Amino acid sequence: MPENIVKPIENKEFSNGVSIIIPVYNEREGISQVIESMQSLREKHGSRWEIIVVDDGSTDGTSDMLKNIQDVVLVQHSLNRGYGAAIKTGIKHAKYDTIIISDADGTYSANDIPKLLSALDGLSKCEMVVGNRENSNFLSARRLAKWIITRLANYLTGIKIPDLNSGLRVMKKATVMKFFHLLPDGFSFTTTITLAMLTNDYDVEFVPIEYKMRSGKSKIRPIRDTLNFIQLVIRTVLYFDPLKVFLPISIFFFISSLAVFIFTYLFTPRVMDITAVILFISGVQMLAIGMIADLIDKRGRL
């Protein structure tokens, strides 16, 4: 669906600059304050900053409010396409290689952005800096879901990830574009780009930030979104490092085969040799599939 671009700022090209992308969907209560804080930040740090607001088909009057805000690039989706789709639209319209994404609900402070930018351009020269919400106050159910997803991601990537899906981050547009075809249109955009960069050995830094209570009602669906996130983590790592998924499954079948054989040999009148053989063959098959998938992945990167 084509986008409608409203009130662009002056079309000037700079050798270096920053594009701030704010995806918006029914955020009438907090969006004005968020944009004002970003504008104040731009005034403080210079003119080579652009603010791109992507209205993802809002129906609560947010669209009319945004049309009255000056000095922003406003891009509108005629229909609601999702959080990730709005960010991708913003990235396509960004003039600069340094991309900042932030939410429209007021949970992130604009004052933390210079800290993230400093880390991006620091000595390590990383490709993405993620705001680590150390003081986040999630509901207990969401906290448990976040813990499960994070532990799974830590195991599958082999890296300790302090904050997997923070909505405040700074990244290089050129690097993000390499994974553009994999990035989903929903809330899992941030999780996917984090896993994609980490599993491809890009440097990612995590910097502590402030996290505040949101304005308006959360759009997260705890049970459904948690299951989707778990599926996403497994699928993303499977895409980049399939042996991380297939090897543990193969080992499980091998151990199960040995356990069934030993237990039935020692404690039952009849040895379940056929079951043990089936489990062993299943382990071999899982290992073979994983090795073939890993070979295809490595060959595709050559």
PDB file of N, CA and C in Angstrom, residues 163-241:
ATOM      1  N   ASP A 163      18.871  -6.944  27.046  1.00  0.00           N
ATOM      2  CA  ASP A 163      17.532  -6.499  26.666  1.00  0.00           C
ATOM      3  C   ASP A 163      17.316  -6.851  25.196  1.00  0.00           C
ATOM      4  N   LEU A 164      16.491  -7.859  24.963  1.00  0.00           N
ATOM      5  CA  LEU A 164      16.333  -8.415  23.623  1.00  0.00           C
ATOM      6  C   LEU A 164      15.507  -7.532  22.698  1.00  0.00           C
ATOM      7  N   ASN A 165      14.459  -6.890  23.236  1.00  0.00           N
ATOM      8  CA  ASN A 165      13.519  -6.194  22.354  1.00  0.00           C
ATOM      9  C   ASN A 165      13.238  -4.753  22.775  1.00  0.00           C
ATOM     10  N   SER A 166      14.249  -4.082  23.285  1.00  0.00           N
ATOM     11  CA  SER A 166      14.090  -2.671  23.639  1.00  0.00           C
ATOM     12  C   SER A 166      13.704  -1.859  22.401  1.00  0.00           C
ATOM     13  N   GLY A 167      12.795  -0.907  22.594  1.00  0.00           N
ATOM     14  CA  GLY A 167      12.330  -0.086  21.483  1.00  0.00           C
ATOM     15  C   GLY A 167      13.128   1.171  21.267  1.00  0.00           C
ATOM     16  N   LEU A 168      14.170   1.402  22.078  1.00  0.00           N
ATOM     17  CA  LEU A 168      15.064   2.541  21.871  1.00  0.00           C
ATOM     18  C   LEU A 168      16.432   2.012  21.502  1.00  0.00           C
ATOM     19  N   ARG A 169      16.862   2.301  20.302  1.00  0.00           N
ATOM     20  CA  ARG A 169      18.158   1.826  19.831  1.00  0.00           C
ATOM     21  C   ARG A 169      18.678   2.701  18.698  1.00  0.00           C
ATOM     22  N   VAL A 170      19.981   2.659  18.522  1.00  0.00           N
ATOM     23  CA  VAL A 170      20.660   3.379  17.438  1.00  0.00           C
ATOM     24  C   VAL A 170      21.374   2.347  16.584  1.00  0.00           C
ATOM     25  N   MET A 171      21.265   2.471  15.275  1.00  0.00           N
ATOM     26  CA  MET A 171      21.886   1.480  14.397  1.00  0.00           C
ATOM     27  C   MET A 171      22.255   2.091  13.052  1.00  0.00           C
ATOM     28  N   LYS A 172      23.096   1.389  12.324  1.00  0.00           N
ATOM     29  CA  LYS A 172      23.548   1.832  11.014  1.00  0.00           C
ATOM     30  C   LYS A 172      22.579   1.340   9.933  1.00  0.00           C
ATOM     31  N   LYS A 173      22.115   2.258   9.122  1.00  0.00           N
ATOM     32  CA  LYS A 173      21.132   1.912   8.096  1.00  0.00           C
ATOM     33  C   LYS A 173      21.686   0.872   7.122  1.00  0.00           C
ATOM     34  N   ALA A 174      22.948   1.036   6.722  1.00  0.00           N
ATOM     35  CA  ALA A 174      23.536   0.112   5.752  1.00  0.00           C
ATOM     36  C   ALA A 174      23.533  -1.321   6.275  1.00  0.00           C
ATOM     37  N   THR A 175      23.765  -1.493   7.577  1.00  0.00           N
ATOM     38  CA  THR A 175      23.771  -2.832   8.163  1.00  0.00           C
ATOM     39  C   THR A 175      22.363  -3.395   8.266  1.00  0.00           C
ATOM     40  N   VAL A 176      21.416  -2.555   8.691  1.00  0.00           N
ATOM     41  CA  VAL A 176      20.025  -3.001   8.811  1.00  0.00           C
ATOM     42  C   VAL A 176      19.478  -3.455   7.457  1.00  0.00           C
ATOM     43  N   MET A 177      19.857  -2.755   6.397  1.00  0.00           N
ATOM     44  CA  MET A 177      19.351  -3.090   5.068  1.00  0.00           C
ATOM     45  C   MET A 177      19.785  -4.492   4.612  1.00  0.00           C
ATOM     46  N   LYS A 178      20.884  -5.000   5.155  1.00  0.00           N
ATOM     47  CA  LYS A 178      21.332  -6.347   4.803  1.00  0.00           C
ATOM     48  C   LYS A 178      20.340  -7.418   5.271  1.00  0.00           C
ATOM     49  N   PHE A 179      19.578  -7.104   6.322  1.00  0.00           N
ATOM     50  CA  PHE A 179      18.617  -8.060   6.876  1.00  0.00           C
ATOM     51  C   PHE A 179      17.178  -7.640   6.612  1.00  0.00           C
ATOM     52  N   PHE A 180      16.986  -6.664   5.734  1.00  0.00           N
ATOM     53  CA  PHE A 180      15.665  -6.067   5.546  1.00  0.00           C
ATOM     54  C   PHE A 180      14.615  -7.094   5.141  1.00  0.00           C
ATOM     55  N   HIS A 181      15.021  -8.069   4.316  1.00  0.00           N
ATOM     56  CA  HIS A 181      14.063  -9.066   3.827  1.00  0.00           C
ATOM     57  C   HIS A 181      13.612 -10.035   4.928  1.00  0.00           C
ATOM     58  N   LEU A 182      14.338 -10.062   6.046  1.00  0.00           N
ATOM     59  CA  LEU A 182      13.990 -10.957   7.151  1.00  0.00           C
ATOM     60  C   LEU A 182      13.181 -10.265   8.241  1.00  0.00           C
ATOM     61  N   LEU A 183      13.184  -8.947   8.245  1.00  0.00           N
ATOM     62  CA  LEU A 183      12.575  -8.212   9.349  1.00  0.00           C
ATOM     63  C   LEU A 183      11.059  -8.230   9.226  1.00  0.00           C
ATOM     64  N   PRO A 184      10.353  -8.643  10.288  1.00  0.00           N
ATOM     65  CA  PRO A 184       8.896  -8.789  10.242  1.00  0.00           C
ATOM     66  C   PRO A 184       8.182  -7.448  10.377  1.00  0.00           C
ATOM     67  N   ASP A 185       6.891  -7.458  10.096  1.00  0.00           N
ATOM     68  CA  ASP A 185       6.078  -6.248  10.175  1.00  0.00           C
ATOM     69  C   ASP A 185       5.492  -6.014  11.566  1.00  0.00           C
ATOM     70  N   GLY A 186       5.604  -6.975  12.464  1.00  0.00           N
ATOM     71  CA  GLY A 186       4.981  -6.860  13.772  1.00  0.00           C
ATOM     72  C   GLY A 186       5.936  -6.377  14.848  1.00  0.00           C
ATOM     73  N   PHE A 187       5.543  -6.630  16.126  1.00  0.00           N
ATOM     74  CA  PHE A 187       6.339  -6.190  17.267  1.00  0.00           C
ATOM     75  C   PHE A 187       7.699  -6.878  17.343  1.00  0.00           C
ATOM     76  N   SER A 188       7.858  -7.986  16.670  1.00  0.00           N
ATOM     77  CA  SER A 188       9.108  -8.749  16.756  1.00  0.00           C
ATOM     78  C   SER A 188      10.232  -8.160  15.917  1.00  0.00           C
ATOM     79  N   PHE A 189      10.033  -6.992  15.336  1.00  0.00           N
ATOM     80  CA  PHE A 189      11.085  -6.336  14.544  1.00  0.00           C
ATOM     81  C   PHE A 189      12.366  -6.192  15.364  1.00  0.00           C
ATOM     82  N   THR A 190      12.248  -5.635  16.573  1.00  0.00           N
ATOM     83  CA  THR A 190      13.443  -5.365  17.373  1.00  0.00           C
ATOM     84  C   THR A 190      14.141  -6.656  17.804  1.00  0.00           C
ATOM     85  N   THR A 191      13.364  -7.679  18.146  1.00  0.00           N
ATOM     86  CA  THR A 191      13.958  -8.967  18.513  1.00  0.00           C
ATOM     87  C   THR A 191      14.721  -9.563  17.341  1.00  0.00           C
ATOM     88  N   THR A 192      14.126  -9.490  16.163  1.00  0.00           N
ATOM     89  CA  THR A 192      14.748 -10.080  14.970  1.00  0.00           C
ATOM     90  C   THR A 192      16.050  -9.395  14.611  1.00  0.00           C
ATOM     91  N   ILE A 193      16.080  -8.055  14.625  1.00  0.00           N
ATOM     92  CA  ILE A 193      17.311  -7.355  14.233  1.00  0.00           C
ATOM     93  C   ILE A 193      18.408  -7.595  15.270  1.00  0.00           C
ATOM     94  N   THR A 194      18.028  -7.740  16.544  1.00  0.00           N
ATOM     95  CA  THR A 194      19.024  -8.049  17.575  1.00  0.00           C
ATOM     96  C   THR A 194      19.643  -9.422  17.328  1.00  0.00           C
ATOM     97  N   LEU A 195      18.799 -10.434  17.127  1.00  0.00           N
ATOM     98  CA  LEU A 195      19.298 -11.789  16.887  1.00  0.00           C
ATOM     99  C   LEU A 195      20.080 -11.880  15.583  1.00  0.00           C
ATOM    100  N   ALA A 196      19.598 -11.206  14.546  1.00  0.00           N
ATOM    101  CA  ALA A 196      20.272 -11.256  13.247  1.00  0.00           C
ATOM    102  C   ALA A 196      21.692 -10.708  13.340  1.00  0.00           C
ATOM    103  N   MET A 197      21.849  -9.583  14.032  1.00  0.00           N
ATOM    104  CA  MET A 197      23.188  -8.996  14.145  1.00  0.00           C
ATOM    105  C   MET A 197      24.097  -9.833  15.025  1.00  0.00           C
ATOM    106  N   LEU A 198      23.581 -10.323  16.149  1.00  0.00           N
ATOM    107  CA  LEU A 198      24.423 -11.100  17.062  1.00  0.00           C
ATOM    108  C   LEU A 198      24.865 -12.421  16.443  1.00  0.00           C
ATOM    109  N   THR A 199      23.961 -13.101  15.732  1.00  0.00           N
ATOM    110  CA  THR A 199      24.319 -14.388  15.130  1.00  0.00           C
ATOM    111  C   THR A 199      25.190 -14.227  13.891  1.00  0.00           C
ATOM    112  N   ASN A 200      25.341 -12.992  13.410  1.00  0.00           N
ATOM    113  CA  ASN A 200      26.238 -12.742  12.277  1.00  0.00           C
ATOM    114  C   ASN A 200      27.482 -11.969  12.694  1.00  0.00           C
ATOM    115  N   ASP A 201      27.769 -12.002  13.999  1.00  0.00           N
ATOM    116  CA  ASP A 201      29.024 -11.472  14.557  1.00  0.00           C
ATOM    117  C   ASP A 201      29.179  -9.966  14.396  1.00  0.00           C
ATOM    118  N   TYR A 202      28.083  -9.231  14.346  1.00  0.00           N
ATOM    119  CA  TYR A 202      28.173  -7.775  14.384  1.00  0.00           C
ATOM    120  C   TYR A 202      28.283  -7.324  15.837  1.00  0.00           C
ATOM    121  N   ASP A 203      29.014  -6.236  16.050  1.00  0.00           N
ATOM    122  CA  ASP A 203      29.180  -5.707  17.405  1.00  0.00           C
ATOM    123  C   ASP A 203      27.921  -4.961  17.824  1.00  0.00           C
ATOM    124  N   VAL A 204      27.340  -5.389  18.941  1.00  0.00           N
ATOM    125  CA  VAL A 204      26.149  -4.760  19.498  1.00  0.00           C
ATOM    126  C   VAL A 204      26.437  -4.393  20.948  1.00  0.00           C
ATOM    127  N   GLU A 205      26.207  -3.136  21.297  1.00  0.00           N
ATOM    128  CA  GLU A 205      26.420  -2.670  22.664  1.00  0.00           C
ATOM    129  C   GLU A 205      25.071  -2.465  23.356  1.00  0.00           C
ATOM    130  N   PHE A 206      25.065  -2.659  24.670  1.00  0.00           N
ATOM    131  CA  PHE A 206      23.865  -2.442  25.475  1.00  0.00           C
ATOM    132  C   PHE A 206      24.182  -1.390  26.535  1.00  0.00           C
ATOM    133  N   VAL A 207      23.432  -0.295  26.501  1.00  0.00           N
ATOM    134  CA  VAL A 207      23.684   0.839  27.395  1.00  0.00           C
ATOM    135  C   VAL A 207      22.465   1.053  28.297  1.00  0.00           C
ATOM    136  N   PRO A 208      22.649   1.163  29.604  1.00  0.00           N
ATOM    137  CA  PRO A 208      21.511   1.370  30.524  1.00  0.00           C
ATOM    138  C   PRO A 208      20.759   2.664  30.211  1.00  0.00           C
ATOM    139  N   ILE A 209      19.444   2.597  30.234  1.00  0.00           N
ATOM    140  CA  ILE A 209      18.602   3.766  29.988  1.00  0.00           C
ATOM    141  C   ILE A 209      17.459   3.802  30.998  1.00  0.00           C
ATOM    142  N   GLU A 210      16.795   4.947  31.048  1.00  0.00           N
ATOM    143  CA  GLU A 210      15.614   5.101  31.892  1.00  0.00           C
ATOM    144  C   GLU A 210      14.400   4.547  31.155  1.00  0.00           C
ATOM    145  N   TYR A 211      13.500   3.924  31.890  1.00  0.00           N
ATOM    146  CA  TYR A 211      12.262   3.409  31.294  1.00  0.00           C
ATOM    147  C   TYR A 211      11.097   3.836  32.169  1.00  0.00           C
ATOM    148  N   LYS A 212      10.150   4.564  31.585  1.00  0.00           N
ATOM    149  CA  LYS A 212       9.039   5.156  32.339  1.00  0.00           C
ATOM    150  C   LYS A 212       7.721   4.465  32.005  1.00  0.00           C
ATOM    151  N   MET A 213       6.710   4.776  32.807  1.00  0.00           N
ATOM    152  CA  MET A 213       5.366   4.269  32.549  1.00  0.00           C
ATOM    153  C   MET A 213       4.851   4.856  31.246  1.00  0.00           C
ATOM    154  N   ARG A 214       4.184   4.031  30.433  1.00  0.00           N
ATOM    155  CA  ARG A 214       3.702   4.472  29.143  1.00  0.00           C
ATOM    156  C   ARG A 214       2.440   5.317  29.270  1.00  0.00           C
ATOM    157  N   SER A 215       2.202   6.137  28.224  1.00  0.00           N
ATOM    158  CA  SER A 215       0.948   6.867  28.106  1.00  0.00           C
ATOM    159  C   SER A 215      -0.011   6.038  27.261  1.00  0.00           C
ATOM    160  N   GLY A 216      -1.265   5.909  27.714  1.00  0.00           N
ATOM    161  CA  GLY A 216      -2.233   5.125  26.959  1.00  0.00           C
ATOM    162  C   GLY A 216      -2.147   3.648  27.288  1.00  0.00           C
ATOM    163  N   LYS A 217      -2.883   2.852  26.516  1.00  0.00           N
ATOM    164  CA  LYS A 217      -3.009   1.419  26.752  1.00  0.00           C
ATOM    165  C   LYS A 217      -1.992   0.643  25.927  1.00  0.00           C
ATOM    166  N   SER A 218      -1.363  -0.357  26.563  1.00  0.00           N
ATOM    167  CA  SER A 218      -0.390  -1.189  25.862  1.00  0.00           C
ATOM    168  C   SER A 218      -1.077  -2.049  24.808  1.00  0.00           C
ATOM    169  N   LYS A 219      -0.375  -2.268  23.685  1.00  0.00           N
ATOM    170  CA  LYS A 219      -0.919  -3.084  22.601  1.00  0.00           C
ATOM    171  C   LYS A 219      -0.346  -4.497  22.610  1.00  0.00           C
ATOM    172  N   ILE A 220       0.455  -4.809  23.629  1.00  0.00           N
ATOM    173  CA  ILE A 220       1.040  -6.145  23.744  1.00  0.00           C
ATOM    174  C   ILE A 220      -0.019  -7.135  24.230  1.00  0.00           C
ATOM    175  N   ARG A 221      -0.083  -8.304  23.566  1.00  0.00           N
ATOM    176  CA  ARG A 221      -0.954  -9.405  23.985  1.00  0.00           C
ATOM    177  C   ARG A 221      -0.073 -10.472  24.630  1.00  0.00           C
ATOM    178  N   PRO A 222      -0.047 -10.554  25.976  1.00  0.00           N
ATOM    179  CA  PRO A 222       0.973 -11.333  26.684  1.00  0.00           C
ATOM    180  C   PRO A 222       1.144 -12.764  26.210  1.00  0.00           C
ATOM    181  N   ILE A 223       0.058 -13.559  26.186  1.00  0.00           N
ATOM    182  CA  ILE A 223       0.189 -14.988  25.854  1.00  0.00           C
ATOM    183  C   ILE A 223       0.529 -15.177  24.379  1.00  0.00           C
ATOM    184  N   ARG A 224      -0.262 -14.570  23.515  1.00  0.00           N
ATOM    185  CA  ARG A 224      -0.067 -14.742  22.077  1.00  0.00           C
ATOM    186  C   ARG A 224       1.286 -14.215  21.628  1.00  0.00           C
ATOM    187  N   ASP A 225       1.669 -13.016  22.116  1.00  0.00           N
ATOM    188  CA  ASP A 225       2.932 -12.431  21.692  1.00  0.00           C
ATOM    189  C   ASP A 225       4.128 -13.190  22.267  1.00  0.00           C
ATOM    190  N   THR A 226       3.991 -13.747  23.476  1.00  0.00           N
ATOM    191  CA  THR A 226       5.079 -14.540  24.048  1.00  0.00           C
ATOM    192  C   THR A 226       5.342 -15.784  23.213  1.00  0.00           C
ATOM    193  N   LEU A 227       4.285 -16.486  22.826  1.00  0.00           N
ATOM    194  CA  LEU A 227       4.444 -17.671  21.973  1.00  0.00           C
ATOM    195  C   LEU A 227       5.047 -17.300  20.622  1.00  0.00           C
ATOM    196  N   ASN A 228       4.621 -16.174  20.076  1.00  0.00           N
ATOM    197  CA  ASN A 228       5.173 -15.719  18.801  1.00  0.00           C
ATOM    198  C   ASN A 228       6.652 -15.373  18.933  1.00  0.00           C
ATOM    199  N   PHE A 229       7.037 -14.752  20.064  1.00  0.00           N
ATOM    200  CA  PHE A 229       8.435 -14.389  20.278  1.00  0.00           C
ATOM    201  C   PHE A 229       9.309 -15.633  20.409  1.00  0.00           C
ATOM    202  N   ILE A 230       8.824 -16.663  21.129  1.00  0.00           N
ATOM    203  CA  ILE A 230       9.590 -17.900  21.259  1.00  0.00           C
ATOM    204  C   ILE A 230       9.798 -18.547  19.886  1.00  0.00           C
ATOM    205  N   GLN A 231       8.731 -18.584  19.111  1.00  0.00           N
ATOM    206  CA  GLN A 231       8.832 -19.130  17.757  1.00  0.00           C
ATOM    207  C   GLN A 231       9.810 -18.324  16.920  1.00  0.00           C
ATOM    208  N   LEU A 232       9.764 -17.009  17.077  1.00  0.00           N
ATOM    209  CA  LEU A 232      10.642 -16.136  16.315  1.00  0.00           C
ATOM    210  C   LEU A 232      12.109 -16.365  16.665  1.00  0.00           C
ATOM    211  N   VAL A 233      12.409 -16.471  17.965  1.00  0.00           N
ATOM    212  CA  VAL A 233      13.792 -16.678  18.390  1.00  0.00           C
ATOM    213  C   VAL A 233      14.347 -17.964  17.792  1.00  0.00           C
ATOM    214  N   ILE A 234      13.563 -19.045  17.877  1.00  0.00           N
ATOM    215  CA  ILE A 234      14.019 -20.329  17.325  1.00  0.00           C
ATOM    216  C   ILE A 234      14.192 -20.238  15.814  1.00  0.00           C
ATOM    217  N   ARG A 235      13.224 -19.623  15.134  1.00  0.00           N
ATOM    218  CA  ARG A 235      13.287 -19.529  13.672  1.00  0.00           C
ATOM    219  C   ARG A 235      14.470 -18.671  13.199  1.00  0.00           C
ATOM    220  N   THR A 236      14.722 -17.562  13.885  1.00  0.00           N
ATOM    221  CA  THR A 236      15.808 -16.680  13.478  1.00  0.00           C
ATOM    222  C   THR A 236      17.163 -17.343  13.662  1.00  0.00           C
ATOM    223  N   VAL A 237      17.364 -17.972  14.829  1.00  0.00           N
ATOM    224  CA  VAL A 237      18.636 -18.666  15.062  1.00  0.00           C
ATOM    225  C   VAL A 237      18.765 -19.862  14.130  1.00  0.00           C
ATOM    226  N   LEU A 238      17.652 -20.542  13.851  1.00  0.00           N
ATOM    227  CA  LEU A 238      17.660 -21.660  12.915  1.00  0.00           C
ATOM    228  C   LEU A 238      18.112 -21.201  11.535  1.00  0.00           C
ATOM    229  N   TYR A 239      17.755 -19.991  11.174  1.00  0.00           N
ATOM    230  CA  TYR A 239      18.119 -19.439   9.859  1.00  0.00           C
ATOM    231  C   TYR A 239      19.620 -19.177   9.777  1.00  0.00           C
ATOM    232  N   PHE A 240      20.206 -18.659  10.866  1.00  0.00           N
ATOM    233  CA  PHE A 240      21.614 -18.264  10.820  1.00  0.00           C
ATOM    234  C   PHE A 240      22.560 -19.301  11.410  1.00  0.00           C
ATOM    235  N   ASP A 241      22.098 -20.110  12.371  1.00  0.00           N
ATOM    236  CA  ASP A 241      22.969 -21.097  13.015  1.00  0.00           C
ATOM    237  C   ASP A 241      22.156 -22.352  13.335  1.00  0.00           C
TER     238      ASP A 241
END
